[in-house]
Coordinates of C-alpha atoms in Angstrom, one line a residue:
M40 CA 97.1 81.2 128.0
L41 CA 100.1 80.5 125.7
K42 CA 100.1 76.8 126.5
Q43 CA 96.4 76.6 125.4
L44 CA 97.0 78.7 122.3
S45 CA 100.0 76.5 121.3
K46 CA 97.7 73.5 121.4
T47 CA 95.1 75.5 119.4
L48 CA 97.7 76.4 116.7
S49 CA 98.9 72.8 116.5
T50 CA 95.3 71.5 115.8
G51 CA 93.9 74.4 113.8
A52 CA 96.8 75.4 111.5
R53 CA 100.4 74.7 110.7
Y54 CA 102.6 74.6 113.8
Y55 CA 106.4 74.3 113.8
S56 CA 107.4 75.4 117.3
T57 CA 110.0 72.7 117.8
S58 CA 112.0 73.7 114.7
G59 CA 111.4 77.5 115.0
T60 CA 110.2 77.7 111.5
P61 CA 107.8 80.6 111.0
Y62 CA 104.1 80.1 110.3
T63 CA 103.1 80.4 106.7
L64 CA 99.9 81.4 104.8
P65 CA 98.1 78.2 103.8
D66 CA 97.0 77.9 100.2
L67 CA 93.3 78.0 99.5
P68 CA 91.8 74.6 98.3
Y69 CA 90.1 76.4 95.4
D70 CA 90.5 79.5 93.2
Y71 CA 89.6 82.9 94.5
G72 CA 86.6 83.2 92.3
A73 CA 85.3 79.7 93.0
L74 CA 82.9 80.7 95.7
E75 CA 81.0 83.2 93.5
P76 CA 78.3 84.4 93.5
V77 CA 78.1 83.9 97.3
I78 CA 81.5 85.5 98.0
S79 CA 83.3 87.4 95.2
G80 CA 86.7 86.7 94.1
D81 CA 87.8 90.2 95.1
I82 CA 86.8 89.6 98.7
M83 CA 88.5 86.2 98.8
K84 CA 91.7 87.6 97.4
L85 CA 91.8 90.5 99.8
H86 CA 90.7 88.3 102.7
H87 CA 93.3 85.7 102.1
Q88 CA 96.3 87.7 100.7
K89 CA 96.0 90.7 103.0
H90 CA 94.1 89.9 106.1
H91 CA 95.1 86.4 106.8
Q92 CA 98.7 87.1 105.7
A93 CA 98.8 90.0 108.2
Y94 CA 97.8 87.7 111.0
V95 CA 100.6 85.3 110.0
T96 CA 103.2 88.0 109.7
N97 CA 102.3 89.6 113.0
L98 CA 102.1 86.2 114.8
N99 CA 105.7 85.4 113.7
V100 CA 106.9 88.8 114.8
S101 CA 105.2 88.5 118.2
L102 CA 106.5 85.0 118.8
E103 CA 110.1 86.0 117.9
K104 CA 109.9 88.9 120.4
Y105 CA 108.4 86.5 123.0
A106 CA 111.2 84.0 122.5
K107 CA 113.8 86.7 123.1
A108 CA 111.9 88.1 126.1
E109 CA 111.7 84.5 127.6
E110 CA 115.4 84.0 127.0
A111 CA 116.1 87.3 128.8
K112 CA 113.6 86.4 131.6
D113 CA 111.8 89.6 130.8
V114 CA 108.4 88.7 132.3
A115 CA 106.9 92.1 131.8
T116 CA 107.5 92.0 128.0
M117 CA 106.3 88.4 127.9
I118 CA 103.0 89.4 129.5
Q119 CA 102.7 92.4 127.2
L120 CA 103.0 90.2 124.1
Q121 CA 100.4 87.7 125.0
S122 CA 97.5 89.7 123.7
A123 CA 99.2 90.1 120.2
I124 CA 99.9 86.4 120.1
K125 CA 96.3 85.5 121.1
F126 CA 94.9 87.9 118.5
N127 CA 97.1 87.1 115.6
G128 CA 97.4 83.4 116.4
G129 CA 93.7 83.2 116.7
G130 CA 93.3 84.9 113.4
H131 CA 95.6 82.4 111.7
V132 CA 93.8 79.4 113.3
N133 CA 90.3 80.7 112.6
H134 CA 91.0 81.5 109.0
S135 CA 92.8 78.2 108.3
I136 CA 89.6 76.4 109.4
F137 CA 87.3 78.8 107.6
W138 CA 88.9 78.3 104.2
K139 CA 88.3 74.5 104.5
N140 CA 84.8 74.9 105.9
L141 CA 83.8 76.4 102.5
A142 CA 83.6 74.8 99.0
P143 CA 82.2 75.9 95.6
K144 CA 78.5 75.8 95.2
N145 CA 77.1 72.7 93.4
Q146 CA 80.3 70.8 94.2
L147 CA 80.8 70.1 97.9
G148 CA 79.4 73.4 98.9
G149 CA 75.9 73.2 100.4
V150 CA 75.7 69.4 100.3
A151 CA 73.9 68.3 103.5
P152 CA 76.0 66.3 106.0
E153 CA 75.6 62.5 106.3
G154 CA 76.5 59.9 108.9
P155 CA 77.2 60.7 112.6
L156 CA 77.2 64.5 112.2
A157 CA 73.8 64.4 110.5
D158 CA 72.5 62.1 113.3
A159 CA 73.8 64.5 116.0
I160 CA 72.3 67.5 114.3
N161 CA 68.9 65.9 113.9
K162 CA 68.9 64.7 117.5
Q163 CA 69.9 68.0 119.0
F164 CA 68.3 70.6 116.7
G165 CA 65.5 68.7 114.9
S166 CA 66.9 69.3 111.5
L167 CA 69.8 70.9 109.5
D168 CA 67.5 73.8 108.7
K169 CA 66.8 74.5 112.4
L170 CA 70.6 74.4 113.1
I171 CA 71.2 76.8 110.3
D172 CA 68.5 79.2 111.6
K173 CA 69.8 79.1 115.1
M174 CA 73.4 79.5 114.1
S175 CA 72.6 82.4 111.7
A176 CA 70.6 84.2 114.4
T177 CA 73.3 83.7 117.0
T178 CA 76.0 84.9 114.7
L179 CA 74.0 87.9 113.4
A180 CA 73.7 89.1 117.0
I181 CA 77.4 89.6 117.4
Q182 CA 78.2 93.2 118.2
G183 CA 81.2 94.4 116.3
S184 CA 83.6 91.8 114.9
G185 CA 83.8 88.1 115.7
W186 CA 82.9 84.6 114.7
G187 CA 79.9 82.3 114.9
W188 CA 80.9 78.7 115.7
L189 CA 79.5 75.2 115.7
G190 CA 81.7 73.4 118.1
Y191 CA 81.8 70.0 119.8
D192 CA 82.0 69.6 123.6
K193 CA 83.7 66.3 124.3
A194 CA 82.8 66.4 128.0
T195 CA 79.0 66.3 127.2
D196 CA 79.2 64.7 123.8
K197 CA 77.1 67.7 122.5
L198 CA 77.2 70.1 119.6
V199 CA 77.4 73.7 120.7
I200 CA 76.5 76.9 118.8
T201 CA 78.3 79.9 120.3
T202 CA 80.3 83.0 119.3
Q203 CA 83.7 84.4 120.0
A204 CA 84.7 88.0 119.9
N205 CA 87.4 89.4 117.6
Q206 CA 89.8 86.6 116.7
D207 CA 89.5 84.5 119.9
P208 CA 89.8 80.9 118.8
L209 CA 87.0 78.6 120.0
S210 CA 89.3 76.0 121.5
I211 CA 90.4 78.3 124.3
S212 CA 86.8 77.7 125.6
G213 CA 87.4 74.0 125.7
L214 CA 85.4 73.2 122.6
T215 CA 86.6 71.7 119.3
P216 CA 85.9 74.0 116.3
L217 CA 83.8 72.3 113.6
L218 CA 82.4 75.2 111.5
G219 CA 83.3 78.9 111.8
L220 CA 81.4 81.9 110.2
D221 CA 83.6 85.0 109.9
V222 CA 81.6 88.1 110.5
W223 CA 84.4 90.6 110.4
E224 CA 83.4 93.3 107.9
H225 CA 86.3 92.4 105.7
A226 CA 84.7 89.0 105.0
Y227 CA 81.7 90.5 103.3
Y228 CA 81.5 94.3 103.2
L229 CA 82.7 94.8 99.6
Q230 CA 79.8 92.7 98.4
Y231 CA 77.0 92.9 101.0
K232 CA 77.8 96.4 102.5
N233 CA 76.3 96.6 105.9
V234 CA 73.7 93.8 105.4
R235 CA 75.3 91.0 107.4
A236 CA 72.0 89.1 107.4
D237 CA 72.2 88.5 103.6
Y238 CA 75.8 87.3 103.9
L239 CA 74.8 84.8 106.6
K240 CA 71.8 83.7 104.6
N241 CA 73.9 83.0 101.5
I242 CA 77.0 81.5 103.0
W243 CA 75.2 78.2 103.7
Q244 CA 75.2 77.5 100.0
I245 CA 79.0 77.1 100.1
V246 CA 79.4 75.4 103.5
N247 CA 81.6 72.2 103.1
W248 CA 79.7 69.9 105.4
R249 CA 82.1 67.0 104.5
D250 CA 84.9 69.0 106.1
V251 CA 82.7 69.8 109.1
A252 CA 81.8 66.1 109.4
E253 CA 85.4 65.0 109.2
R254 CA 86.3 67.4 112.1
Y255 CA 83.4 66.0 114.1
N256 CA 84.4 62.4 113.5
K257 CA 88.0 63.2 114.5
A258 CA 86.9 65.0 117.7
K259 CA 84.7 62.1 118.9

């Protein structure tokens, strides 16, 4: 599991395993209030500074403990730490993608994709609206916390709409993450309360399809 997660970290976030430098919280590519009114500045600040930072901090602590256990050949402790590394490492990877998947409304946010990604969407789903409807419904159905994903399956050359529980990164399923929708309550509750459907309806106004398209082109 750790070998696959290491690959996930290297492609989804900043990864410095060879130098031993700790992971760091990435800067947002926009101000905290830039995604309003879809997502409030208060939510973005809390989400980024508190929740994402906690994943980074706990990942570094867990990896340091793992390195010591590995050096001591303490297999039991190494096994015990894997769930914490998966959870916090996944949280870091997922959020690092999520921030870039979004952009301010009326700038890049909500602008329909073009090129190969648009062609693939139309071929598989019929239209962008149909993809949005399917992905929203799939993500809304998540029980508890998790993520809705648009991924790319290189083996079949297909786009895939799927979900992952908790902070499990999509790449451990063998798919390349293109677009992630965070439906942990901390991502929307201060503004949307328990109405996850409204959050999922509005978030498409700030999806950065240019970023999604760049991920798709790179994965091909």
